[in-house]
Amino acid sequence: MFRLWKRLVPLARDHHVNEVISSPKRHYAAVKEFESPISDEYKKGPAEGRPLYLDAQATTPLDPRVLDQMMPYMTTYYGNPHSRTHMYGWETEAAVERGRKQVADLIGADPKEIIFTSGATECNNISVKGVARFYKEKKKHVVTTQTEHKCVLDSCRALQAEGFNVTYLPVKPNGLIDIDQLEAALRPDTSLVSIMTVNNEIGVQQPIAEIGALCRRKKVFFHTDAAQAVGKIPINVNAMNIDLMSISGHKLYGPKGIGALYVRRRPRVRVEALQSGGGQERGMRSGTVPAPLVVGLGAACELAQKEMAYDHKYIEDLSQHLIQKIMGSLTNVVRNGDEVAWYPGCVNLSFAFVEGESLLMALKDVALSSGSACTSASLEPSYVLRAIGAAEDLAHSSIRFGIGRFTTREEVDYTAHNIIRHVIRLREMSPLWEMVQEGIDIKSIKWTQH
Amino acid sequence: MAVAREMIVNLYRNLIRESKKWDSYNYRMYALRKIRHEFRENKLLQDAEKIKESYNYGLTNLDMIRRQVTIGNLYSTRQLVIETTPTQKAL
C-alpha cells in the first residue's frame, strides 16, 4: 500500500535512485518498516512520511564516514584490546590508541589524559563524585550551577547525602553565570567547580576560559561538561585551564554508548574510581574498552576537527534563517539564552500563549523537543528555563530546535512554515490570546476565586 | 604523475552519481552539498602535490560512499515528509 503511495506523489529526488537499487531489497526494507516494534498507531508518525529530525541536542545521526571506520572492528577485528598475548589483541589495541590520539588532538590534550567511558553521564559522575571523594579529607565543598545537566546535579545531590556542601550558582537572565559571583562562592575547602560549556537546552556558551583562569588562580579543580560543545566549537584544555572535561560520542556524529573523559596530568588531578575491576583506563574506569566504539569516537573527533569551520558556518546560517523567518512572521516570541555567547545549533524559542506540548503534538511531522530528552517525559517546565527567570507560562511554551550537520535548508523552511501555521492556529483558539488582542493585561487578572 | 583534468572531472561525476543513490535524504543532501563545496574550494589549486593529495582524498571518499550507500540502502526506511510533499518554495 505504501509503495503505491510513493509512486503517486511527485518525487523531488532523482528518479534513477529506485532503478539502481534492486527491488527485492527495497521491498524487504519497506516490509521491515511496518514490522517495527512500535504498536501504538500514533507513534508510527504521519502517513505522508517520516518526520524530519530537528533535535540535534538529544542525539545526532552517525556520520557515514564514522560508520565506515567502525565496520571492520564490528566484523573482522574483534579482539579484546587488553589481550597482550596475541595479534587479535594487538590490532584492536592499536586502533584504540589511535582513537585516543584523535580525541586528544581535537581538544589539545595528551593521549594519556583521555579515559574512555560509556558516555558523558558517566564522565560527569566520575568527575564530580570522584574528585570530591578523593579530596574529602581536606575539602568538602563543590560549586556548580543551576542550569547543569541532570547527571551533574544528581551527582551533587548524592554528594550532599554523603555530607559534602554544594553551592548551586544561579545564572543571569541570559543564562550565563556571573564570574564575580563564582569567585565569591569559592571557599578554601572547595575542591571542584563544575560548569557546563554549552547548555543542552538553551545553547548558551559559558565563559570557560575565564572560569578556568579563576579556578587555576584559586587552586580549585575545574570540570566542564562539554558534551554539547566538543567538535562544534574550538576547545583547548590548556588554553582554557580545564582540569576535567566530559565528551559524548553521539553528540558529535559518533556512536552512542561511548564517551571520553579528559583528566589533566600536570598538575595532576586524582579521582576515586566509581567502578571496581581490572584497572583499565589508568584505574579510573575498569571494564573492557569497546574498540569499535572508540574507533568511531576517534573518527568522529577527527572529522569534527576537519569540518568544524564549515559546519559552524553552515549551522549558523540555518539557525539565523530559522530565527528570522519565525520572528518575522510571529509576534510574542521570546528567544531564550544569550544572543552572542551562544552555540547556533541550539535555538530555544518560547511562543507566548501557546502550550509547548500542544505545539509539539500538532507538529508531528517534525521531531522537536521542548527541552532535554531526559526530562521530555514530564510536563513540568524545564528547570533551566526557570533558572534563567523565564515566567511560568513562557517556560511552558518553549521549543528547542536542534540543527546539525545533516539538516538541510528545506527542512528548516518546512519547520518554520509549519511552526508559524500552527502557532497562529493555536493562538486563534486561545481565549488568552484573544484577551491580549483586546488589550487586557493578562498578568493583572486574578484567576482564583478565593 | 600529475592528475589530469579529465580524471578530476571524472572523480567529481562519480562522486555525485554515487551520492545520488543514497536512500537517506539527509546523508544524500549532505554528500552532494559537501562534494560541490570541496570542489569549488579547491578549484584554484595550483600545486601539483596538493592536487594529487586532494584527488586521493576524493578517491578514498568515493570508495567510502559506495560502501555506505550499500549499507544504508539495506536498511532504508520510507521517505521523509519533505520528500513526499510538494516543494515548499511556493509558500
Coordinates of C-alpha atoms in Angstrom, one line a residue:
Chain A
M1 CA 0.0 0.0 0.0
F2 CA 2.8 2.3 1.0
R3 CA 4.7 1.7 -2.2
L4 CA 1.7 2.7 -4.2
W5 CA 1.5 6.0 -2.3
K6 CA 5.2 6.6 -3.0
R7 CA 4.5 6.4 -6.7
L8 CA 1.6 8.7 -6.7
V9 CA 3.4 11.7 -5.2
P10 CA 5.8 13.6 -7.3
L11 CA 9.3 12.8 -6.2
A12 CA 11.6 15.6 -5.5
R13 CA 14.6 13.3 -5.8
D14 CA 16.2 11.7 -8.8
H15 CA 14.3 9.1 -10.4
H16 CA 17.0 6.7 -11.2
V17 CA 17.5 6.0 -7.4
N18 CA 14.9 3.4 -7.4
E19 CA 16.2 1.7 -10.5
V20 CA 19.7 1.3 -9.2
I21 CA 18.8 -0.5 -6.0
S22 CA 17.4 -3.9 -6.7
S23 CA 13.7 -4.0 -6.0
P24 CA 13.7 -7.2 -3.8
K25 CA 15.8 -5.4 -1.2
R26 CA 13.7 -2.3 -1.3
H27 CA 10.6 -4.4 -0.9
Y28 CA 12.2 -6.1 2.1
A29 CA 13.1 -2.8 3.7
A30 CA 9.6 -1.5 3.1
V31 CA 8.1 -4.6 4.8
K32 CA 10.5 -4.3 7.7
E33 CA 9.4 -0.7 8.4
F34 CA 5.9 -2.0 9.1
E35 CA 7.2 -4.8 11.3
S36 CA 8.8 -2.2 13.6
P37 CA 8.3 -2.8 17.3
I38 CA 6.0 0.2 17.6
S39 CA 2.5 -0.9 18.2
D40 CA 1.0 2.5 19.0
E41 CA -0.7 3.9 15.9
Y42 CA 0.1 7.5 16.9
K43 CA 3.8 6.7 17.3
K44 CA 4.0 5.4 13.7
G45 CA 4.2 9.0 12.6
P46 CA 2.5 10.9 9.9
A47 CA 1.2 8.9 6.9
E48 CA 3.0 11.2 4.4
G49 CA 6.4 10.1 5.5
R50 CA 8.9 10.0 8.3
P51 CA 9.2 13.2 10.4
L52 CA 12.2 15.5 9.9
Y53 CA 14.8 15.4 12.6
L54 CA 15.5 18.7 14.3
D55 CA 16.7 17.5 17.7
A56 CA 20.4 17.6 17.4
Q57 CA 20.9 18.2 21.1
A58 CA 19.3 14.9 22.0
T59 CA 21.5 12.9 19.7
T60 CA 23.0 13.2 16.2
P61 CA 22.9 10.7 13.4
L62 CA 26.0 8.6 13.0
D63 CA 28.1 10.1 10.2
P64 CA 28.6 7.5 7.4
R65 CA 32.3 8.3 7.4
V66 CA 32.4 7.3 11.0
L67 CA 30.5 4.1 10.5
D68 CA 32.8 3.3 7.6
Q69 CA 35.8 3.3 10.0
M70 CA 33.9 1.3 12.6
M71 CA 32.7 -1.5 10.4
P72 CA 35.9 -3.5 10.3
Y73 CA 36.1 -3.5 14.1
M74 CA 32.5 -4.7 14.3
T75 CA 33.1 -7.6 11.9
T76 CA 36.7 -8.6 11.3
Y77 CA 38.8 -7.3 14.1
Y78 CA 37.0 -8.5 17.2
G79 CA 40.0 -8.9 19.6
N80 CA 40.0 -7.6 23.1
P81 CA 42.2 -4.5 23.2
H82 CA 43.6 -5.6 26.6
S83 CA 44.8 -9.0 25.3
R84 CA 48.6 -8.8 25.3
T85 CA 49.4 -12.2 24.1
H86 CA 48.1 -12.4 20.5
M87 CA 47.6 -10.4 17.3
Y88 CA 43.9 -10.0 17.8
G89 CA 44.5 -8.0 20.9
W90 CA 47.4 -6.0 19.4
E91 CA 45.5 -4.8 16.4
T92 CA 42.5 -3.6 18.3
E93 CA 44.8 -2.0 20.9
A94 CA 46.5 -0.1 18.2
A95 CA 43.1 1.1 16.9
V96 CA 42.0 2.1 20.4
E97 CA 45.2 4.1 20.9
R98 CA 44.7 5.8 17.5
G99 CA 41.2 6.7 18.6
R100 CA 42.6 8.1 21.9
K101 CA 45.0 10.3 19.9
Q102 CA 42.3 11.6 17.7
V103 CA 40.2 12.6 20.7
A104 CA 43.2 14.2 22.4
D105 CA 44.2 16.2 19.2
L106 CA 40.7 17.7 19.0
I107 CA 41.0 19.3 22.5
G108 CA 44.7 19.9 22.5
A109 CA 45.4 17.2 25.2
D110 CA 47.9 14.4 25.5
P111 CA 46.5 11.0 24.6
K112 CA 47.4 9.7 28.1
E113 CA 44.9 12.1 29.6
I114 CA 41.9 10.6 27.8
I115 CA 39.8 8.0 29.6
F116 CA 37.1 6.1 27.7
T117 CA 33.8 5.7 29.4
S118 CA 30.2 4.9 28.4
G119 CA 29.1 8.4 27.8
A120 CA 29.0 11.9 29.2
T121 CA 26.8 10.9 32.1
E122 CA 29.5 8.5 33.4
C123 CA 32.2 11.1 32.8
N124 CA 30.3 13.6 34.9
N125 CA 29.7 11.1 37.6
I126 CA 33.4 10.2 37.7
S127 CA 34.5 13.8 37.7
V128 CA 32.1 15.2 40.3
K129 CA 31.9 12.2 42.7
G130 CA 35.5 11.0 42.0
V131 CA 37.2 14.3 42.7
A132 CA 35.1 15.3 45.7
R133 CA 35.5 11.9 47.3
F134 CA 39.3 11.7 46.7
Y135 CA 40.0 15.0 48.3
K136 CA 37.3 14.7 51.0
E137 CA 39.7 14.7 54.0
K138 CA 40.6 18.3 53.4
K139 CA 38.0 19.7 51.1
K140 CA 34.3 19.3 51.4
H141 CA 32.8 21.9 49.0
V142 CA 31.7 21.7 45.4
V143 CA 30.4 24.5 43.2
T144 CA 28.1 24.0 40.3
T145 CA 25.3 25.9 38.5
Q146 CA 21.5 25.6 38.5
T147 CA 21.4 25.0 34.7
E148 CA 23.7 22.0 34.7
H149 CA 22.7 18.7 33.2
K150 CA 20.7 16.4 35.4
C151 CA 23.6 14.0 35.9
V152 CA 25.8 16.7 37.4
L153 CA 23.0 17.9 39.6
D154 CA 22.1 14.4 40.7
S155 CA 25.8 13.6 41.4
C156 CA 25.9 16.7 43.6
R157 CA 22.7 15.6 45.4
A158 CA 24.4 12.3 46.1
L159 CA 27.5 14.1 47.5
Q160 CA 25.2 16.2 49.7
A161 CA 23.8 13.0 51.2
E162 CA 27.4 12.0 51.9
G163 CA 28.0 15.2 53.9
F164 CA 29.5 17.5 51.2
N165 CA 28.5 21.1 50.8
V166 CA 27.3 22.1 47.4
T167 CA 26.7 25.6 46.1
Y168 CA 24.3 25.8 43.1
L169 CA 25.1 29.1 41.5
P170 CA 22.2 31.0 39.9
V171 CA 22.6 32.3 36.4
K172 CA 21.7 35.6 34.9
P173 CA 18.6 36.0 32.7
N174 CA 20.8 35.4 29.6
G175 CA 21.8 32.0 31.0
L176 CA 25.4 32.9 31.8
I177 CA 27.0 32.8 35.2
D178 CA 28.3 35.9 36.9
I179 CA 32.1 35.4 37.3
D180 CA 32.2 37.6 40.4
Q181 CA 29.5 35.5 42.0
L182 CA 31.5 32.4 41.2
E183 CA 34.6 33.9 42.8
A184 CA 32.6 34.8 45.9
A185 CA 31.3 31.3 46.1
L186 CA 34.8 29.7 46.2
R187 CA 36.0 28.7 49.7
P188 CA 39.3 27.5 50.9
D189 CA 37.8 24.0 51.1
T190 CA 36.3 24.0 47.6
S191 CA 37.6 21.0 45.7
L192 CA 35.8 21.3 42.4
V193 CA 33.9 23.7 40.2
S194 CA 31.7 22.0 37.6
I195 CA 30.2 24.2 34.9
M196 CA 29.0 23.1 31.5
T197 CA 30.4 24.6 28.3
V198 CA 27.3 24.7 26.2
N199 CA 23.9 24.3 27.7
N200 CA 21.9 21.5 26.2
E201 CA 18.6 23.3 26.4
I202 CA 19.3 27.0 25.6
G203 CA 22.7 26.6 23.9
V204 CA 24.4 29.4 25.8
Q205 CA 28.2 29.2 26.0
Q206 CA 29.7 29.9 29.4
P207 CA 32.9 31.9 29.6
I208 CA 35.0 28.8 30.1
A209 CA 38.4 30.4 29.7
E210 CA 37.7 33.0 32.4
I211 CA 36.3 30.4 34.7
G212 CA 39.3 28.2 34.1
A213 CA 41.7 31.0 34.8
L214 CA 39.9 31.9 38.0
C215 CA 39.9 28.3 39.2
R216 CA 43.6 27.9 38.4
R217 CA 44.4 31.0 40.4
K218 CA 42.3 29.8 43.3
K219 CA 43.8 26.3 43.0
V220 CA 40.4 24.6 42.6
F221 CA 39.9 21.9 40.0
F222 CA 37.6 22.8 37.1
H223 CA 35.4 20.3 35.4
T224 CA 33.3 21.2 32.4
D225 CA 30.6 19.1 30.8
A226 CA 31.4 19.8 27.1
A227 CA 29.2 17.1 25.6
Q228 CA 27.3 19.7 23.5
A229 CA 30.5 21.7 22.7
V230 CA 33.3 19.4 21.7
G231 CA 33.6 19.2 18.0
K232 CA 31.3 22.1 17.5
I233 CA 33.3 25.0 18.9
P234 CA 37.1 25.2 19.3
I235 CA 38.2 23.9 22.7
N236 CA 41.7 23.7 24.1
V237 CA 42.1 22.3 27.5
N238 CA 45.4 24.0 28.1
A239 CA 44.4 27.5 26.9
M240 CA 41.2 27.3 28.9
N241 CA 42.7 25.7 32.0
I242 CA 40.3 22.9 32.1
D243 CA 41.2 20.1 34.5
L244 CA 38.4 17.6 33.7
M245 CA 36.2 17.5 30.7
S246 CA 33.3 15.2 29.6
I247 CA 32.9 14.3 26.0
S248 CA 30.0 12.3 24.5
G249 CA 30.3 10.3 21.2
H250 CA 26.7 10.6 20.0
K251 CA 26.6 14.4 20.2
L252 CA 29.3 14.8 17.6
Y253 CA 28.0 12.4 15.0
G254 CA 29.8 9.4 16.6
P255 CA 28.3 6.2 18.0
K256 CA 26.1 6.0 21.1
G257 CA 27.4 4.3 24.2
I258 CA 30.8 5.9 24.2
G259 CA 32.2 9.0 25.9
A260 CA 35.6 10.3 26.8
L261 CA 36.8 12.0 30.0
Y262 CA 39.8 14.3 29.9
V263 CA 41.7 14.2 33.2
R264 CA 44.7 16.5 33.5
R265 CA 48.1 15.0 34.4
R266 CA 50.0 18.2 35.1
P267 CA 49.1 19.4 37.7
R268 CA 47.7 16.0 38.4
V269 CA 44.0 15.6 39.1
R270 CA 43.2 12.4 41.0
V271 CA 39.8 10.8 41.1
E272 CA 38.3 7.9 43.1
A273 CA 37.1 5.3 40.7
L274 CA 33.4 4.5 40.8
Q275 CA 33.8 1.1 39.3
S276 CA 36.0 -1.7 40.7
G277 CA 37.6 -4.1 38.2
G278 CA 40.5 -4.9 36.1
G279 CA 42.0 -1.4 36.3
Q280 CA 41.7 -0.5 32.7
E281 CA 42.0 3.2 31.7
R282 CA 44.5 4.1 34.3
G283 CA 42.3 2.5 37.0
M284 CA 39.7 5.2 36.6
R285 CA 37.3 3.2 34.6
S286 CA 37.6 -0.6 34.7
G287 CA 35.9 -2.7 32.1
T288 CA 36.8 -3.7 28.6
V289 CA 37.2 -0.8 26.3
P290 CA 34.7 -1.2 23.4
A291 CA 37.1 -1.0 20.5
P292 CA 34.6 -0.4 17.6
L293 CA 33.0 2.5 19.6
V294 CA 36.4 4.0 20.4
V295 CA 37.3 3.8 16.7
G296 CA 34.0 5.6 15.9
L297 CA 34.6 8.3 18.5
G298 CA 38.1 8.9 17.3
A299 CA 36.9 9.1 13.7
A300 CA 34.1 11.5 14.7
C301 CA 36.6 13.7 16.5
E302 CA 39.0 13.8 13.6
L303 CA 36.1 14.7 11.3
A304 CA 34.8 17.3 13.6
Q305 CA 38.2 18.9 13.7
K306 CA 38.4 18.9 9.9
E307 CA 34.8 20.1 9.4
M308 CA 34.4 22.5 12.3
A309 CA 34.6 25.7 10.3
Y310 CA 32.4 24.5 7.5
D311 CA 29.8 23.0 9.8
H312 CA 29.7 26.0 12.1
K313 CA 29.2 28.5 9.3
Y314 CA 26.5 26.3 7.7
I315 CA 24.7 25.7 11.0
E316 CA 24.9 29.4 11.9
D317 CA 23.3 30.3 8.5
L318 CA 20.5 27.9 9.0
S319 CA 19.7 29.0 12.6
Q320 CA 19.7 32.7 11.6
H321 CA 17.4 31.8 8.8
L322 CA 15.1 29.9 11.2
I323 CA 15.0 32.7 13.7
Q324 CA 14.5 35.4 11.2
K325 CA 11.7 33.5 9.5
I326 CA 9.8 32.8 12.7
M327 CA 10.4 36.2 14.3
G328 CA 9.4 37.9 11.1
S329 CA 6.0 36.3 11.0
L330 CA 5.0 35.9 14.6
T331 CA 4.8 38.3 17.5
N332 CA 5.3 37.5 21.1
V333 CA 8.1 35.1 20.5
V334 CA 10.9 35.1 23.0
R335 CA 14.4 33.8 22.5
N336 CA 15.8 32.0 25.5
G337 CA 19.5 32.4 26.3
D338 CA 22.2 34.9 25.4
E339 CA 22.3 36.1 21.8
V340 CA 26.1 36.4 21.5
A341 CA 27.6 33.7 23.7
W342 CA 25.7 31.0 22.1
Y343 CA 26.1 27.9 20.0
P344 CA 23.9 28.4 16.9
G345 CA 22.9 24.7 16.6
C346 CA 20.6 25.1 19.6
V347 CA 17.7 27.6 19.2
N348 CA 15.3 27.8 22.0
L349 CA 12.2 29.8 21.4
S350 CA 9.1 30.5 23.6
F351 CA 5.8 31.1 21.9
A352 CA 3.7 33.0 24.3
F353 CA 0.0 31.9 24.7
V354 CA 0.8 28.5 23.1
E355 CA 1.3 25.4 25.1
G356 CA 4.6 23.9 24.0
E357 CA 3.4 20.3 24.3
S358 CA 0.3 21.0 22.1
L359 CA 2.5 22.6 19.5
L360 CA 4.7 19.5 19.6
M361 CA 1.7 17.3 19.1
A362 CA 0.5 19.4 16.2
L363 CA 3.9 19.3 14.6
K364 CA 4.1 15.6 14.4
D365 CA 6.0 15.7 11.1
V366 CA 9.0 17.4 12.8
A367 CA 11.0 15.7 15.6
L368 CA 11.4 18.5 18.1
S369 CA 11.6 18.7 21.8
S370 CA 10.6 21.2 24.5
G371 CA 13.7 20.7 26.4
S372 CA 16.3 18.0 27.2
A373 CA 15.4 14.4 26.2
C374 CA 15.9 13.2 29.8
T375 CA 13.0 15.3 31.1
S376 CA 10.8 15.2 28.0
A377 CA 8.6 12.7 29.7
S378 CA 7.4 15.1 32.3
L379 CA 5.1 18.0 31.7
E380 CA 6.9 20.2 34.3
P381 CA 8.5 23.2 32.7
S382 CA 12.2 23.0 32.2
Y383 CA 14.3 23.8 35.3
V384 CA 16.9 25.5 33.0
L385 CA 14.2 28.0 31.8
R386 CA 13.1 28.6 35.4
A387 CA 16.7 29.2 36.4
I388 CA 17.1 31.9 33.8
G389 CA 14.0 33.5 35.2
A390 CA 11.5 32.8 32.4
A391 CA 7.9 33.3 33.5
E392 CA 6.0 30.1 34.2
D393 CA 3.8 30.5 31.1
L394 CA 6.8 31.1 28.8
A395 CA 8.7 28.2 30.3
H396 CA 5.7 26.0 29.3
S397 CA 5.7 27.2 25.8
S398 CA 9.3 26.7 24.8
I399 CA 10.5 24.6 21.8
R400 CA 14.1 23.7 21.2
F401 CA 15.3 23.5 17.6
G402 CA 18.4 21.4 17.2
I403 CA 20.3 22.0 13.9
G404 CA 23.1 19.8 12.9
R405 CA 25.5 18.8 10.1
F406 CA 22.8 16.9 8.2
T407 CA 20.0 19.4 8.5
T408 CA 19.0 21.0 5.2
R409 CA 17.7 24.4 4.4
E410 CA 14.5 22.9 3.1
E411 CA 13.9 21.2 6.4
V412 CA 14.4 24.5 8.2
D413 CA 11.9 26.2 5.8
Y414 CA 9.4 23.4 6.3
T415 CA 9.7 23.6 10.1
A416 CA 9.5 27.4 10.2
H417 CA 6.5 27.4 7.9
N418 CA 4.6 24.8 10.0
I419 CA 5.6 26.4 13.3
I420 CA 4.1 29.7 12.1
R421 CA 1.0 28.0 10.8
H422 CA 0.3 26.1 14.0
V423 CA 1.2 28.9 16.4
I424 CA -1.3 31.1 14.5
R425 CA -3.9 28.4 14.6
L426 CA -3.4 27.6 18.3
R427 CA -3.5 31.2 19.3
E428 CA -6.7 31.7 17.4
M429 CA -8.3 29.1 19.7
S430 CA -6.8 30.6 22.8
P431 CA -9.0 32.8 24.9
L432 CA -5.9 34.3 26.5
W433 CA -4.6 35.4 23.1
E434 CA -8.0 37.0 22.4
M435 CA -7.8 38.9 25.6
V436 CA -4.3 40.1 24.8
Q437 CA -5.5 41.3 21.4
E438 CA -8.2 43.3 23.2
G439 CA -5.6 45.0 25.3
I440 CA -6.2 43.2 28.6
D441 CA -3.1 42.7 30.7
I442 CA -3.0 39.0 31.5
K443 CA -0.7 39.4 34.4
S444 CA -3.2 41.7 36.2
I445 CA -6.0 39.2 36.2
K446 CA -6.8 37.4 39.4
W447 CA -7.7 33.9 38.4
T448 CA -8.7 32.2 41.6
Q449 CA -11.9 32.9 43.4
H450 CA -10.7 32.6 47.0
Chain B
M1 CA 52.3 11.5 -12.3
A2 CA 50.2 14.7 -12.4
V3 CA 46.5 14.4 -12.2
A4 CA 44.8 15.2 -15.5
R5 CA 41.8 17.4 -15.7
E6 CA 39.7 14.6 -17.1
M7 CA 40.5 12.5 -14.1
I8 CA 39.3 15.2 -11.7
V9 CA 36.1 15.7 -13.7
N10 CA 35.5 12.0 -13.7
L11 CA 36.0 11.8 -10.0
Y12 CA 33.5 14.6 -9.5
R13 CA 31.0 12.9 -11.7
N14 CA 31.4 9.6 -9.9
L15 CA 31.1 11.2 -6.5
I16 CA 27.9 13.0 -7.4
R17 CA 26.4 9.9 -9.2
E18 CA 27.2 7.6 -6.3
S19 CA 25.9 10.1 -3.7
K20 CA 22.6 10.4 -5.5
K21 CA 22.0 6.7 -4.9
W22 CA 21.8 7.4 -1.2
D23 CA 18.4 6.5 0.2
S24 CA 18.7 8.6 3.3
Y25 CA 17.6 12.2 2.5
N26 CA 19.9 13.8 5.0
Y27 CA 23.0 11.9 4.0
R28 CA 22.4 12.3 0.3
M29 CA 21.9 16.1 0.6
Y30 CA 24.9 16.5 2.8
A31 CA 27.1 14.5 0.4
L32 CA 26.0 16.5 -2.6
R33 CA 26.4 19.8 -0.8
K34 CA 29.8 18.8 0.6
I35 CA 31.2 17.4 -2.7
R36 CA 30.3 20.6 -4.5
H37 CA 31.7 22.7 -1.8
E38 CA 35.0 20.9 -1.7
F39 CA 35.5 21.0 -5.5
R40 CA 34.6 24.7 -5.5
E41 CA 37.0 25.4 -2.7
N42 CA 39.9 23.6 -4.4
K43 CA 39.2 24.9 -7.9
L44 CA 42.1 27.2 -7.9
L45 CA 44.7 24.7 -6.6
Q46 CA 47.9 25.0 -8.5
D47 CA 50.4 22.9 -6.6
A48 CA 50.7 19.5 -8.2
E49 CA 51.3 17.8 -4.9
K50 CA 48.2 19.4 -3.3
I51 CA 46.1 18.4 -6.3
K52 CA 47.3 14.8 -6.0
E53 CA 46.6 14.8 -2.3
S54 CA 43.0 16.2 -2.8
Y55 CA 42.4 13.8 -5.6
N56 CA 43.4 10.8 -3.5
Y57 CA 41.2 12.1 -0.7
G58 CA 38.3 12.2 -3.2
L59 CA 39.1 8.6 -4.3
T60 CA 39.0 7.2 -0.7
N61 CA 35.8 9.1 -0.1
L62 CA 34.3 7.7 -3.3
D63 CA 35.0 4.2 -2.0
M64 CA 33.5 5.1 1.3
I65 CA 30.4 6.5 -0.3
R66 CA 29.9 3.3 -2.4
R67 CA 30.2 1.1 0.8
Q68 CA 28.0 3.4 2.9
V69 CA 25.3 3.7 0.2
T70 CA 25.1 -0.1 0.0
I71 CA 24.8 -0.4 3.8
G72 CA 22.4 2.5 4.2
N73 CA 20.1 1.2 1.5
L74 CA 19.9 -2.2 3.1
Y75 CA 18.1 -0.6 6.0
S76 CA 16.2 2.1 4.1
T77 CA 13.0 3.5 5.5
R78 CA 10.1 5.2 4.0
Q79 CA 10.8 8.7 2.8
L80 CA 10.7 11.9 4.9
V81 CA 7.7 14.1 4.8
I82 CA 9.8 16.7 3.0
E83 CA 10.5 14.3 0.1
T84 CA 6.9 13.3 -0.3
T85 CA 5.2 16.7 0.0
P86 CA 5.4 19.2 -2.9
T87 CA 8.3 21.6 -2.6
Q88 CA 7.8 24.4 -0.1
K89 CA 9.2 27.1 -2.4
A90 CA 5.7 28.4 -3.2
L91 CA 5.0 29.0 0.5

